[in-house]
PDB file of N, CA and C in Angstrom:
ATOM      1  N   MET A  17      26.848  63.114 -37.894  1.00 74.00           N
ATOM      2  CA  MET A  17      25.553  62.931 -37.284  1.00 74.00           C
ATOM      3  C   MET A  17      25.054  64.236 -36.653  1.00 74.00           C
ATOM      4  N   ALA A  18      25.944  64.903 -35.903  1.00 78.00           N
ATOM      5  CA  ALA A  18      25.537  66.148 -35.256  1.00 78.00           C
ATOM      6  C   ALA A  18      25.195  67.203 -36.303  1.00 78.00           C
ATOM      7  N   ARG A  19      25.945  67.219 -37.400  1.00 82.00           N
ATOM      8  CA  ARG A  19      25.672  68.195 -38.459  1.00 82.00           C
ATOM      9  C   ARG A  19      24.293  67.946 -39.071  1.00 82.00           C
ATOM     10  N   GLU A  20      23.930  66.669 -39.223  1.00 86.00           N
ATOM     11  CA  GLU A  20      22.610  66.336 -39.772  1.00 86.00           C
ATOM     12  C   GLU A  20      21.498  66.838 -38.850  1.00 86.00           C
ATOM     13  N   VAL A  21      21.706  66.710 -37.546  1.00 80.00           N
ATOM     14  CA  VAL A  21      20.709  67.186 -36.594  1.00 80.00           C
ATOM     15  C   VAL A  21      20.570  68.691 -36.679  1.00 80.00           C
ATOM     16  N   VAL A  22      21.695  69.396 -36.768  1.00 79.00           N
ATOM     17  CA  VAL A  22      21.661  70.859 -36.892  1.00 79.00           C
ATOM     18  C   VAL A  22      20.916  71.262 -38.156  1.00 79.00           C
ATOM     19  N   LEU A  23      21.187  70.575 -39.249  1.00 81.00           N
ATOM     20  CA  LEU A  23      20.496  70.892 -40.501  1.00 81.00           C
ATOM     21  C   LEU A  23      19.009  70.555 -40.414  1.00 81.00           C
ATOM     22  N   LEU A  24      18.704  69.440 -39.806  1.00 80.00           N
ATOM     23  CA  LEU A  24      17.313  69.020 -39.679  1.00 80.00           C
ATOM     24  C   LEU A  24      16.504  70.000 -38.822  1.00 80.00           C
ATOM     25  N   LEU A  25      17.101  70.481 -37.746  1.00 79.00           N
ATOM     26  CA  LEU A  25      16.407  71.408 -36.858  1.00 79.00           C
ATOM     27  C   LEU A  25      16.507  72.858 -37.308  1.00 79.00           C
ATOM     28  N   GLU A  26      17.220  73.084 -38.395  1.00 78.00           N
ATOM     29  CA  GLU A  26      17.375  74.424 -38.963  1.00 78.00           C
ATOM     30  C   GLU A  26      17.848  75.413 -37.914  1.00 78.00           C
ATOM     31  N   THR A  27      18.986  75.106 -37.315  1.00 78.00           N
ATOM     32  CA  THR A  27      19.552  75.966 -36.282  1.00 78.00           C
ATOM     33  C   THR A  27      21.033  76.146 -36.531  1.00 78.00           C
ATOM     34  N   ASP A  28      21.696  76.832 -35.633  1.00 77.00           N
ATOM     35  CA  ASP A  28      23.131  77.088 -35.723  1.00 77.00           C
ATOM     36  C   ASP A  28      23.791  76.387 -34.540  1.00 77.00           C
ATOM     37  N   ALA A  29      24.780  75.546 -34.803  1.00 79.00           N
ATOM     38  CA  ALA A  29      25.420  74.774 -33.745  1.00 79.00           C
ATOM     39  C   ALA A  29      26.171  75.669 -32.769  1.00 79.00           C
ATOM     40  N   ASP A  30      26.675  76.800 -33.210  1.00 81.00           N
ATOM     41  CA  ASP A  30      27.452  77.672 -32.325  1.00 81.00           C
ATOM     42  C   ASP A  30      26.585  78.698 -31.601  1.00 81.00           C
ATOM     43  N   GLY A  31      25.679  79.325 -32.319  1.00 81.00           N
ATOM     44  CA  GLY A  31      24.898  80.412 -31.736  1.00 81.00           C
ATOM     45  C   GLY A  31      23.518  80.015 -31.263  1.00 81.00           C
ATOM     46  N   GLY A  32      23.023  78.862 -31.677  1.00 81.00           N
ATOM     47  CA  GLY A  32      21.679  78.453 -31.309  1.00 81.00           C
ATOM     48  C   GLY A  32      20.637  79.198 -32.119  1.00 81.00           C
ATOM     49  N   LEU A  33      19.447  79.288 -31.597  1.00 82.00           N
ATOM     50  CA  LEU A  33      18.352  79.964 -32.283  1.00 82.00           C
ATOM     51  C   LEU A  33      18.418  81.463 -32.011  1.00 82.00           C
ATOM     52  N   SER A  34      17.986  82.232 -32.978  1.00 84.00           N
ATOM     53  CA  SER A  34      17.848  83.670 -32.748  1.00 84.00           C
ATOM     54  C   SER A  34      16.621  83.889 -31.861  1.00 84.00           C
ATOM     55  N   THR A  35      16.538  85.070 -31.285  1.00 88.00           N
ATOM     56  CA  THR A  35      15.401  85.383 -30.414  1.00 88.00           C
ATOM     57  C   THR A  35      14.096  85.301 -31.189  1.00 88.00           C
ATOM     58  N   GLU A  36      14.113  85.787 -32.426  1.00 89.00           N
ATOM     59  CA  GLU A  36      12.897  85.764 -33.249  1.00 89.00           C
ATOM     60  C   GLU A  36      12.491  84.324 -33.572  1.00 89.00           C
ATOM     61  N   GLU A  37      13.484  83.494 -33.921  1.00 85.00           N
ATOM     62  CA  GLU A  37      13.186  82.096 -34.253  1.00 85.00           C
ATOM     63  C   GLU A  37      12.686  81.348 -33.021  1.00 85.00           C
ATOM     64  N   ALA A  38      13.265  81.621 -31.860  1.00 87.00           N
ATOM     65  CA  ALA A  38      12.815  80.973 -30.623  1.00 87.00           C
ATOM     66  C   ALA A  38      11.374  81.383 -30.312  1.00 87.00           C
ATOM     67  N   ALA A  39      11.051  82.657 -30.509  1.00 90.00           N
ATOM     68  CA  ALA A  39       9.680  83.122 -30.263  1.00 90.00           C
ATOM     69  C   ALA A  39       8.709  82.479 -31.243  1.00 90.00           C
ATOM     70  N   ARG A  40       9.133  82.344 -32.500  1.00 89.00           N
ATOM     71  CA  ARG A  40       8.271  81.722 -33.517  1.00 89.00           C
ATOM     72  C   ARG A  40       8.016  80.259 -33.178  1.00 89.00           C
ATOM     73  N   ARG A  41       9.058  79.545 -32.763  1.00 86.00           N
ATOM     74  CA  ARG A  41       8.891  78.132 -32.406  1.00 86.00           C
ATOM     75  C   ARG A  41       8.074  77.962 -31.126  1.00 86.00           C
ATOM     76  N   LEU A  42       8.240  78.895 -30.186  1.00 90.00           N
ATOM     77  CA  LEU A  42       7.426  78.856 -28.980  1.00 90.00           C
ATOM     78  C   LEU A  42       5.965  79.040 -29.338  1.00 90.00           C
ATOM     79  N   GLU A  43       5.687  79.925 -30.259  1.00 91.00           N
ATOM     80  CA  GLU A  43       4.305  80.150 -30.707  1.00 91.00           C
ATOM     81  C   GLU A  43       3.760  78.918 -31.422  1.00 91.00           C
ATOM     82  N   ARG A  44       4.600  78.301 -32.239  1.00 89.00           N
ATOM     83  CA  ARG A  44       4.149  77.158 -33.045  1.00 89.00           C
ATOM     84  C   ARG A  44       4.028  75.867 -32.240  1.00 89.00           C
ATOM     85  N   PHE A  45       5.045  75.573 -31.407  1.00 86.00           N
ATOM     86  CA  PHE A  45       5.095  74.277 -30.717  1.00 86.00           C
ATOM     87  C   PHE A  45       4.725  74.352 -29.241  1.00 86.00           C
ATOM     88  N   GLY A  46       4.695  75.528 -28.670  1.00 87.00           N
ATOM     89  CA  GLY A  46       4.393  75.669 -27.252  1.00 87.00           C
ATOM     90  C   GLY A  46       5.645  75.542 -26.410  1.00 87.00           C
ATOM     91  N   PRO A  47       5.505  75.705 -25.105  1.00 87.00           N
ATOM     92  CA  PRO A  47       6.672  75.649 -24.225  1.00 87.00           C
ATOM     93  C   PRO A  47       7.221  74.230 -24.121  1.00 87.00           C
ATOM     94  N   ASP A  48       8.499  74.150 -23.833  1.00 80.00           N
ATOM     95  CA  ASP A  48       9.182  72.865 -23.705  1.00 80.00           C
ATOM     96  C   ASP A  48       9.115  72.418 -22.249  1.00 80.00           C
ATOM     97  N   VAL A  49       7.956  71.871 -21.865  1.00 80.00           N
ATOM     98  CA  VAL A  49       7.755  71.416 -20.490  1.00 80.00           C
ATOM     99  C   VAL A  49       7.178  70.006 -20.512  1.00 80.00           C
ATOM    100  N   LEU A  50       7.430  69.286 -19.438  1.00 75.00           N
ATOM    101  CA  LEU A  50       6.849  67.952 -19.299  1.00 75.00           C
ATOM    102  C   LEU A  50       5.396  68.087 -18.874  1.00 75.00           C
ATOM    103  N   PRO A  51       4.540  67.159 -19.298  1.00 71.00           N
ATOM    104  CA  PRO A  51       3.135  67.240 -18.893  1.00 71.00           C
ATOM    105  C   PRO A  51       2.983  66.949 -17.404  1.00 71.00           C
ATOM    106  N   LEU A  52       1.906  67.437 -16.840  1.00 67.00           N
ATOM    107  CA  LEU A  52       1.617  67.152 -15.438  1.00 67.00           C
ATOM    108  C   LEU A  52       1.326  65.671 -15.268  1.00 67.00           C
ATOM    109  N   ALA A  53       1.794  65.139 -14.181  1.00 60.00           N
ATOM    110  CA  ALA A  53       1.530  63.731 -13.896  1.00 60.00           C
ATOM    111  C   ALA A  53       0.093  63.582 -13.420  1.00 60.00           C
ATOM    112  N   VAL A  54      -0.556  62.542 -13.909  1.00 63.00           N
ATOM    113  CA  VAL A  54      -1.925  62.267 -13.493  1.00 63.00           C
ATOM    114  C   VAL A  54      -1.860  61.537 -12.157  1.00 63.00           C
ATOM    115  N   GLY A  55      -2.450  62.133 -11.160  1.00 59.00           N
ATOM    116  CA  GLY A  55      -2.421  61.520  -9.836  1.00 59.00           C
ATOM    117  C   GLY A  55      -3.489  60.459  -9.714  1.00 59.00           C
ATOM    118  N   GLY A  56      -3.214  59.472  -8.929  1.00 67.00           N
ATOM    119  CA  GLY A  56      -4.192  58.428  -8.679  1.00 67.00           C
ATOM    120  C   GLY A  56      -4.374  58.268  -7.185  1.00 67.00           C
ATOM    121  N   GLY A  57      -5.580  58.126  -6.773  1.00 73.00           N
ATOM    122  CA  GLY A  57      -5.855  57.942  -5.366  1.00 73.00           C
ATOM    123  C   GLY A  57      -5.623  56.513  -4.928  1.00 73.00           C
ATOM    124  N   LEU A  58      -5.955  56.256  -3.690  1.00 74.00           N
ATOM    125  CA  LEU A  58      -5.770  54.926  -3.125  1.00 74.00           C
ATOM    126  C   LEU A  58      -6.621  53.889  -3.847  1.00 74.00           C
ATOM    127  N   LEU A  59      -7.861  54.230  -4.180  1.00 78.00           N
ATOM    128  CA  LEU A  59      -8.731  53.282  -4.878  1.00 78.00           C
ATOM    129  C   LEU A  59      -8.135  52.890  -6.227  1.00 78.00           C
ATOM    130  N   TRP A  60      -7.609  53.872  -6.959  1.00 78.00           N
ATOM    131  CA  TRP A  60      -7.012  53.586  -8.269  1.00 78.00           C
ATOM    132  C   TRP A  60      -5.797  52.677  -8.113  1.00 78.00           C
ATOM    133  N   ARG A  61      -4.976  52.897  -7.091  1.00 73.00           N
ATOM    134  CA  ARG A  61      -3.808  52.042  -6.867  1.00 73.00           C
ATOM    135  C   ARG A  61      -4.233  50.625  -6.519  1.00 73.00           C
ATOM    136  N   VAL A  62      -5.299  50.479  -5.746  1.00 73.00           N
ATOM    137  CA  VAL A  62      -5.788  49.138  -5.391  1.00 73.00           C
ATOM    138  C   VAL A  62      -6.327  48.439  -6.633  1.00 73.00           C
ATOM    139  N   LEU A  63      -7.087  49.153  -7.447  1.00 78.00           N
ATOM    140  CA  LEU A  63      -7.640  48.537  -8.660  1.00 78.00           C
ATOM    141  C   LEU A  63      -6.545  48.144  -9.643  1.00 78.00           C
ATOM    142  N   ARG A  64      -5.455  48.899  -9.687  1.00 78.00           N
ATOM    143  CA  ARG A  64      -4.344  48.539 -10.585  1.00 78.00           C
ATOM    144  C   ARG A  64      -3.681  47.241 -10.166  1.00 78.00           C
ATOM    145  N   GLN A  65      -3.831  46.848  -8.902  1.00 77.00           N
ATOM    146  CA  GLN A  65      -3.266  45.581  -8.453  1.00 77.00           C
ATOM    147  C   GLN A  65      -3.917  44.394  -9.156  1.00 77.00           C
ATOM    148  N   PHE A  66      -5.133  44.578  -9.637  1.00 80.00           N
ATOM    149  CA  PHE A  66      -5.865  43.491 -10.286  1.00 80.00           C
ATOM    150  C   PHE A  66      -5.773  43.551 -11.803  1.00 80.00           C
ATOM    151  N   HIS A  67      -4.888  44.373 -12.337  1.00 83.00           N
ATOM    152  CA  HIS A  67      -4.756  44.529 -13.788  1.00 83.00           C
ATOM    153  C   HIS A  67      -3.739  43.517 -14.315  1.00 83.00           C
ATOM    154  N   HIS A  68      -4.230  42.302 -14.567  1.00 85.00           N
ATOM    155  CA  HIS A  68      -3.379  41.223 -15.078  1.00 85.00           C
ATOM    156  C   HIS A  68      -4.304  40.190 -15.728  1.00 85.00           C
ATOM    157  N   PRO A  69      -3.916  39.653 -16.883  1.00 90.00           N
ATOM    158  CA  PRO A  69      -4.798  38.687 -17.572  1.00 90.00           C
ATOM    159  C   PRO A  69      -5.150  37.463 -16.729  1.00 90.00           C
ATOM    160  N   LEU A  70      -4.206  36.954 -15.955  1.00 88.00           N
ATOM    161  CA  LEU A  70      -4.505  35.788 -15.120  1.00 88.00           C
ATOM    162  C   LEU A  70      -5.549  36.131 -14.062  1.00 88.00           C
ATOM    163  N   ILE A  71      -5.487  37.317 -13.531  1.00 89.00           N
ATOM    164  CA  ILE A  71      -6.480  37.747 -12.540  1.00 89.00           C
ATOM    165  C   ILE A  71      -7.855  37.825 -13.190  1.00 89.00           C
ATOM    166  N   TYR A  72      -7.917  38.337 -14.420  1.00 91.00           N
ATOM    167  CA  TYR A  72      -9.202  38.398 -15.127  1.00 91.00           C
ATOM    168  C   TYR A  72      -9.793  37.004 -15.309  1.00 91.00           C
ATOM    169  N   VAL A  73      -8.956  36.044 -15.670  1.00 93.00           N
ATOM    170  CA  VAL A  73      -9.429  34.664 -15.871  1.00 93.00           C
ATOM    171  C   VAL A  73      -9.945  34.096 -14.549  1.00 93.00           C
ATOM    172  N   LEU A  74      -9.200  34.325 -13.474  1.00 92.00           N
ATOM    173  CA  LEU A  74      -9.635  33.814 -12.174  1.00 92.00           C
ATOM    174  C   LEU A  74     -10.923  34.488 -11.705  1.00 92.00           C
ATOM    175  N   LEU A  75     -11.055  35.791 -11.914  1.00 93.00           N
ATOM    176  CA  LEU A  75     -12.288  36.475 -11.523  1.00 93.00           C
ATOM    177  C   LEU A  75     -13.483  35.958 -12.328  1.00 93.00           C
ATOM    178  N   ALA A  76     -13.273  35.716 -13.628  1.00 95.00           N
ATOM    179  CA  ALA A  76     -14.350  35.164 -14.451  1.00 95.00           C
ATOM    180  C   ALA A  76     -14.712  33.756 -13.972  1.00 95.00           C
ATOM    181  N   ALA A  77     -13.696  32.945 -13.652  1.00 95.00           N
ATOM    182  CA  ALA A  77     -13.957  31.591 -13.162  1.00 95.00           C
ATOM    183  C   ALA A  77     -14.704  31.635 -11.832  1.00 95.00           C
ATOM    184  N   GLY A  78     -14.354  32.569 -10.968  1.00 95.00           N
ATOM    185  CA  GLY A  78     -15.052  32.710  -9.704  1.00 95.00           C
ATOM    186  C   GLY A  78     -16.503  33.121  -9.904  1.00 95.00           C
ATOM    187  N   ALA A  79     -16.742  34.021 -10.864  1.00 96.00           N
ATOM    188  CA  ALA A  79     -18.122  34.445 -11.143  1.00 96.00           C
ATOM    189  C   ALA A  79     -18.945  33.298 -11.717  1.00 96.00           C
ATOM    190  N   VAL A  80     -18.339  32.504 -12.612  1.00 96.00           N
ATOM    191  CA  VAL A  80     -19.056  31.379 -13.219  1.00 96.00           C
ATOM    192  C   VAL A  80     -19.385  30.328 -12.166  1.00 96.00           C
ATOM    193  N   THR A  81     -18.414  30.016 -11.306  1.00 96.00           N
ATOM    194  CA  THR A  81     -18.691  29.010 -10.275  1.00 96.00           C
ATOM    195  C   THR A  81     -19.732  29.508  -9.280  1.00 96.00           C
ATOM    196  N   ALA A  82     -19.742  30.806  -8.985  1.00 96.00           N
ATOM    197  CA  ALA A  82     -20.783  31.355  -8.099  1.00 96.00           C
ATOM    198  C   ALA A  82     -22.141  31.283  -8.773  1.00 96.00           C
ATOM    199  N   ALA A  83     -22.193  31.560 -10.093  1.00 97.00           N
ATOM    200  CA  ALA A  83     -23.468  31.488 -10.822  1.00 97.00           C
ATOM    201  C   ALA A  83     -23.989  30.062 -10.882  1.00 97.00           C
ATOM    202  N   LEU A  84     -23.077  29.088 -10.854  1.00 96.00           N
ATOM    203  CA  LEU A  84     -23.488  27.683 -10.867  1.00 96.00           C
ATOM    204  C   LEU A  84     -23.834  27.162  -9.479  1.00 96.00           C
ATOM    205  N   GLY A  85     -23.710  28.008  -8.472  1.00 95.00           N
ATOM    206  CA  GLY A  85     -24.060  27.593  -7.121  1.00 95.00           C
ATOM    207  C   GLY A  85     -22.932  26.949  -6.345  1.00 95.00           C
ATOM    208  N   GLU A  86     -21.746  26.934  -6.884  1.00 95.00           N
ATOM    209  CA  GLU A  86     -20.583  26.347  -6.205  1.00 95.00           C
ATOM    210  C   GLU A  86     -19.892  27.447  -5.398  1.00 95.00           C
ATOM    211  N   TYR A  87     -20.516  27.793  -4.275  1.00 95.00           N
ATOM    212  CA  TYR A  87     -20.051  28.934  -3.512  1.00 95.00           C
ATOM    213  C   TYR A  87     -18.712  28.697  -2.832  1.00 95.00           C
ATOM    214  N   VAL A  88     -18.462  27.486  -2.409  1.00 96.00           N
ATOM    215  CA  VAL A  88     -17.177  27.187  -1.766  1.00 96.00           C
ATOM    216  C   VAL A  88     -16.049  27.315  -2.781  1.00 96.00           C
ATOM    217  N   ASP A  89     -16.275  26.756  -3.981  1.00 95.00           N
ATOM    218  CA  ASP A  89     -15.256  26.851  -5.029  1.00 95.00           C
ATOM    219  C   ASP A  89     -14.995  28.311  -5.418  1.00 95.00           C
ATOM    220  N   SER A  90     -16.073  29.086  -5.559  1.00 95.00           N
ATOM    221  CA  SER A  90     -15.878  30.481  -5.943  1.00 95.00           C
ATOM    222  C   SER A  90     -15.183  31.257  -4.823  1.00 95.00           C
ATOM    223  N   ALA A  91     -15.481  30.931  -3.566  1.00 95.00           N
ATOM    224  CA  ALA A  91     -14.795  31.601  -2.456  1.00 95.00           C
ATOM    225  C   ALA A  91     -13.310  31.279  -2.461  1.00 95.00           C
ATOM    226  N   VAL A  92     -12.968  30.029  -2.778  1.00 95.00           N
ATOM    227  CA  VAL A  92     -11.558  29.645  -2.850  1.00 95.00           C
ATOM    228  C   VAL A  92     -10.872  30.400  -3.981  1.00 95.00           C
ATOM    229  N   ILE A  93     -11.519  30.502  -5.143  1.00 94.00           N
ATOM    230  CA  ILE A  93     -10.926  31.214  -6.275  1.00 94.00           C
ATOM    231  C   ILE A  93     -10.714  32.688  -5.928  1.00 94.00           C
ATOM    232  N   PHE A  94     -11.736  33.322  -5.360  1.00 94.00           N
ATOM    233  CA  PHE A  94     -11.592  34.731  -4.983  1.00 94.00           C
ATOM    234  C   PHE A  94     -10.542  34.897  -3.889  1.00 94.00           C
ATOM    235  N   GLY A  95     -10.462  33.935  -2.995  1.00 93.00           N
ATOM    236  CA  GLY A  95      -9.422  33.984  -1.965  1.00 93.00           C
ATOM    237  C   GLY A  95      -8.029  33.903  -2.560  1.00 93.00           C
ATOM    238  N   VAL A  96      -7.867  33.036  -3.567  1.00 90.00           N
ATOM    239  CA  VAL A  96      -6.571  32.926  -4.243  1.00 90.00           C
ATOM    240  C   VAL A  96      -6.198  34.254  -4.897  1.00 90.00           C
ATOM    241  N   VAL A  97      -7.167  34.899  -5.532  1.00 89.00           N
ATOM    242  CA  VAL A  97      -6.904  36.193  -6.173  1.00 89.00           C
ATOM    243  C   VAL A  97      -6.452  37.211  -5.131  1.00 89.00           C
ATOM    244  N   LEU A  98      -7.165  37.288  -4.011  1.00 87.00           N
ATOM    245  CA  LEU A  98      -6.798  38.257  -2.979  1.00 87.00           C
ATOM    246  C   LEU A  98      -5.431  37.962  -2.380  1.00 87.00           C
ATOM    247  N   VAL A  99      -5.140  36.692  -2.129  1.00 85.00           N
ATOM    248  CA  VAL A  99      -3.843  36.334  -1.560  1.00 85.00           C
ATOM    249  C   VAL A  99      -2.727  36.635  -2.551  1.00 85.00           C
ATOM    250  N   MET A 100      -2.942  36.327  -3.830  1.00 81.00           N
ATOM    251  CA  MET A 100      -1.919  36.604  -4.846  1.00 81.00           C
ATOM    252  C   MET A 100      -1.620  38.093  -4.916  1.00 81.00           C
ATOM    253  N   ARG A 101      -2.641  38.902  -4.959  1.00 79.00           N
ATOM    254  CA  ARG A 101      -2.450  40.344  -5.091  1.00 79.00           C
ATOM    255  C   ARG A 101      -1.873  40.951  -3.823  1.00 79.00           C
ATOM    256  N   SER A 102      -2.354  40.533  -2.667  1.00 74.00           N
ATOM    257  CA  SER A 102      -1.844  41.132  -1.436  1.00 74.00           C
ATOM    258  C   SER A 102      -0.405  40.709  -1.182  1.00 74.00           C
ATOM    259  N   SER A 103      -0.070  39.450  -1.459  1.00 69.00           N
ATOM    260  CA  SER A 103       1.313  39.019  -1.267  1.00 69.00           C
ATOM    261  C   SER A 103       2.233  39.703  -2.263  1.00 69.00           C
ATOM    262  N   ASP A 104       1.747  39.948  -3.474  1.00 62.00           N
ATOM    263  CA  ASP A 104       2.564  40.636  -4.466  1.00 62.00           C
ATOM    264  C   ASP A 104       2.821  42.072  -4.044  1.00 62.00           C
ATOM    265  N   SER A 105       1.812  42.749  -3.517  1.00 59.00           N
ATOM    266  CA  SER A 105       2.012  44.133  -3.104  1.00 59.00           C
ATOM    267  C   SER A 105       2.858  44.215  -1.837  1.00 59.00           C
ATOM    268  N   CYS A 106       2.856  43.169  -1.011  1.00 55.00           N
ATOM    269  CA  CYS A 106       3.719  43.172   0.172  1.00 55.00           C
ATOM    270  C   CYS A 106       5.171  42.915  -0.217  1.00 55.00           C
ATOM    271  N   ARG A 107       5.376  42.054  -1.193  1.00 56.00           N
ATOM    272  CA  ARG A 107       6.740  41.767  -1.631  1.00 56.00           C
ATOM    273  C   ARG A 107       7.344  42.911  -2.410  1.00 56.00           C
ATOM    274  N   ASN A 108       6.530  43.611  -3.177  1.00 56.00           N
ATOM    275  CA  ASN A 108       7.027  44.676  -4.042  1.00 56.00           C
ATOM    276  C   ASN A 108       6.311  45.996  -3.754  1.00 56.00           C
ATOM    277  N   PRO A 109       6.469  46.552  -2.571  1.00 52.00           N
ATOM    278  CA  PRO A 109       5.708  47.777  -2.284  1.00 52.00           C
ATOM    279  C   PRO A 109       6.159  48.963  -3.106  1.00 52.00           C
ATOM    280  N   LEU A 110       7.380  48.945  -3.610  1.00 50.00           N
ATOM    281  CA  LEU A 110       7.884  50.089  -4.369  1.00 50.00           C
ATOM    282  C   LEU A 110       7.879  49.841  -5.869  1.00 50.00           C
ATOM    283  N   ARG A 111       7.282  48.758  -6.303  1.00 55.00           N
ATOM    284  CA  ARG A 111       7.293  48.439  -7.725  1.00 55.00           C
ATOM    285  C   ARG A 111       6.570  49.498  -8.541  1.00 55.00           C
ATOM    286  N   VAL A 112       5.454  49.972  -8.067  1.00 53.00           N
ATOM    287  CA  VAL A 112       4.706  51.013  -8.757  1.00 53.00           C
ATOM    288  C   VAL A 112       4.598  52.201  -7.802  1.00 53.00           C
ATOM    289  N   PRO A 113       5.630  53.052  -7.802  1.00 54.00           N
ATOM    290  CA  PRO A 113       5.573  54.171  -6.868  1.00 54.00           C
ATOM    291  C   PRO A 113       4.507  55.171  -7.298  1.00 54.00           C
ATOM    292  N   PRO A 114       3.948  55.889  -6.340  1.00 56.00           N
ATOM    293  CA  PRO A 114       2.971  56.903  -6.719  1.00 56.00           C
ATOM    294  C   PRO A 114       3.644  57.984  -7.549  1.00 56.00           C
ATOM    295  N   SER A 115       2.941  58.479  -8.531  1.00 55.00           N
ATOM    296  CA  SER A 115       3.524  59.504  -9.380  1.00 55.00           C
ATOM    297  C   SER A 115       3.518  60.842  -8.648  1.00 55.00           C
ATOM    298  N   PRO A 116       4.539  61.646  -8.893  1.00 52.00           N
ATOM    299  CA  PRO A 116       4.600  62.942  -8.226  1.00 52.00           C
ATOM    300  C   PRO A 116       3.487  63.855  -8.715  1.00 52.00           C
ATOM    301  N   PRO A 117       3.064  64.819  -7.897  1.00 51.00           N
ATOM    302  CA  PRO A 117       1.982  65.694  -8.330  1.00 51.00           C
ATOM    303  C   PRO A 117       2.352  66.525  -9.548  1.00 51.00           C
ATOM    304  N   ARG A 118       3.607  66.890  -9.669  1.00 55.00           N
ATOM    305  CA  ARG A 118       4.083  67.630 -10.837  1.00 55.00           C
ATOM    306  C   ARG A 118       5.499  67.167 -11.131  1.00 55.00           C
ATOM    307  N   TRP A 119       5.875  67.250 -12.384  1.00 54.00           N
ATOM    308  CA  TRP A 119       7.247  66.946 -12.759  1.00 54.00           C
ATOM    309  C   TRP A 119       8.092  68.166 -12.465  1.00 54.00           C
ATOM    310  N   ALA A 120       9.178  67.962 -11.776  1.00 51.00           N
ATOM    311  CA  ALA A 120      10.113  69.054 -11.541  1.00 51.00           C
ATOM    312  C   ALA A 120      10.999  69.183 -12.771  1.00 51.00           C
ATOM    313  N   PRO A 121      11.360  70.387 -13.130  1.00 52.00           N
ATOM    314  CA  PRO A 121      12.223  70.523 -14.294  1.00 52.00           C
ATOM    315  C   PRO A 121      13.563  69.835 -14.041  1.00 52.00           C
ATOM    316  N   ALA A 122      14.017  69.077 -15.022  1.00 54.00           N
ATOM    317  CA  ALA A 122      15.265  68.352 -14.881  1.00 54.00           C
ATOM    318  C   ALA A 122      16.449  69.313 -14.875  1.00 54.00           C
ATOM    319  N   VAL A 123      16.352  70.369 -15.635  1.00 52.00           N
ATOM    320  CA  VAL A 123      17.412  71.367 -15.723  1.00 52.00           C
ATOM    321  C   VAL A 123      16.777  72.714 -15.430  1.00 52.00           C
ATOM    322  N   PRO A 124      17.339  73.476 -14.506  1.00 55.00           N
ATOM    323  CA  PRO A 124      16.742  74.792 -14.237  1.00 55.00           C
ATOM    324  C   PRO A 124      16.857  75.683 -15.463  1.00 55.00           C
ATOM    325  N   PRO A 125      15.908  76.587 -15.639  1.00 57.00           N
ATOM    326  CA  PRO A 125      15.955  77.464 -16.800  1.00 57.00           C
ATOM    327  C   PRO A 125      17.229  78.287 -16.807  1.00 57.00           C
ATOM    328  N   ALA A 126      17.750  78.501 -17.978  1.00 59.00           N
ATOM    329  CA  ALA A 126      18.989  79.278 -18.123  1.00 59.00           C
ATOM    330  C   ALA A 126      18.700  80.748 -17.895  1.00 59.00           C
ATOM    331  N   SER A 127      19.673  81.403 -17.292  1.00 59.00           N
ATOM    332  CA  SER A 127      19.549  82.851 -17.098  1.00 59.00           C
ATOM    333  C   SER A 127      19.757  83.546 -18.427  1.00 59.00           C
ATOM    334  N   PRO A 128      19.063  84.653 -18.664  1.00 58.00           N
ATOM    335  CA  PRO A 128      19.288  85.362 -19.913  1.00 58.00           C
ATOM    336  C   PRO A 128      20.696  85.923 -19.960  1.00 58.00           C
ATOM    337  N   PRO A 129      21.287  85.980 -21.136  1.00 57.00           N
ATOM    338  CA  PRO A 129      22.659  86.513 -21.242  1.00 57.00           C
ATOM    339  C   PRO A 129      22.689  87.978 -20.816  1.00 57.00           C
ATOM    340  N   GLU A 130      23.772  88.326 -20.175  1.00 53.00           N
ATOM    341  CA  GLU A 130      23.922  89.715 -19.702  1.00 53.00           C
ATOM    342  C   GLU A 130      24.503  90.612 -20.742  1.00 53.00           C
TER     343      GLU A 130
END
């Protein structure tokens, strides 16, 4: 299996890539870095709390009942949505942690050979 990977990547298992080949691949594929994490503000985190199909159905039902003049029913439906979401975020505050502003490299860059 390892030999197949070496052949597929066109490299040498013992010596790795030559300097010229590494420069060529860097030019072709770009640097080997993780993308920057997209930050989200407080509003985005609050809106993500309502991203669920059942919530969409309840919000639509609340809008329909309000359009029909059943304001008490629509208030109860909207109240249920708010209670469901707020209780869920209180029970699981760390379920969706905020993303870091940047990804730290998992492995520090290797020093050039002496």
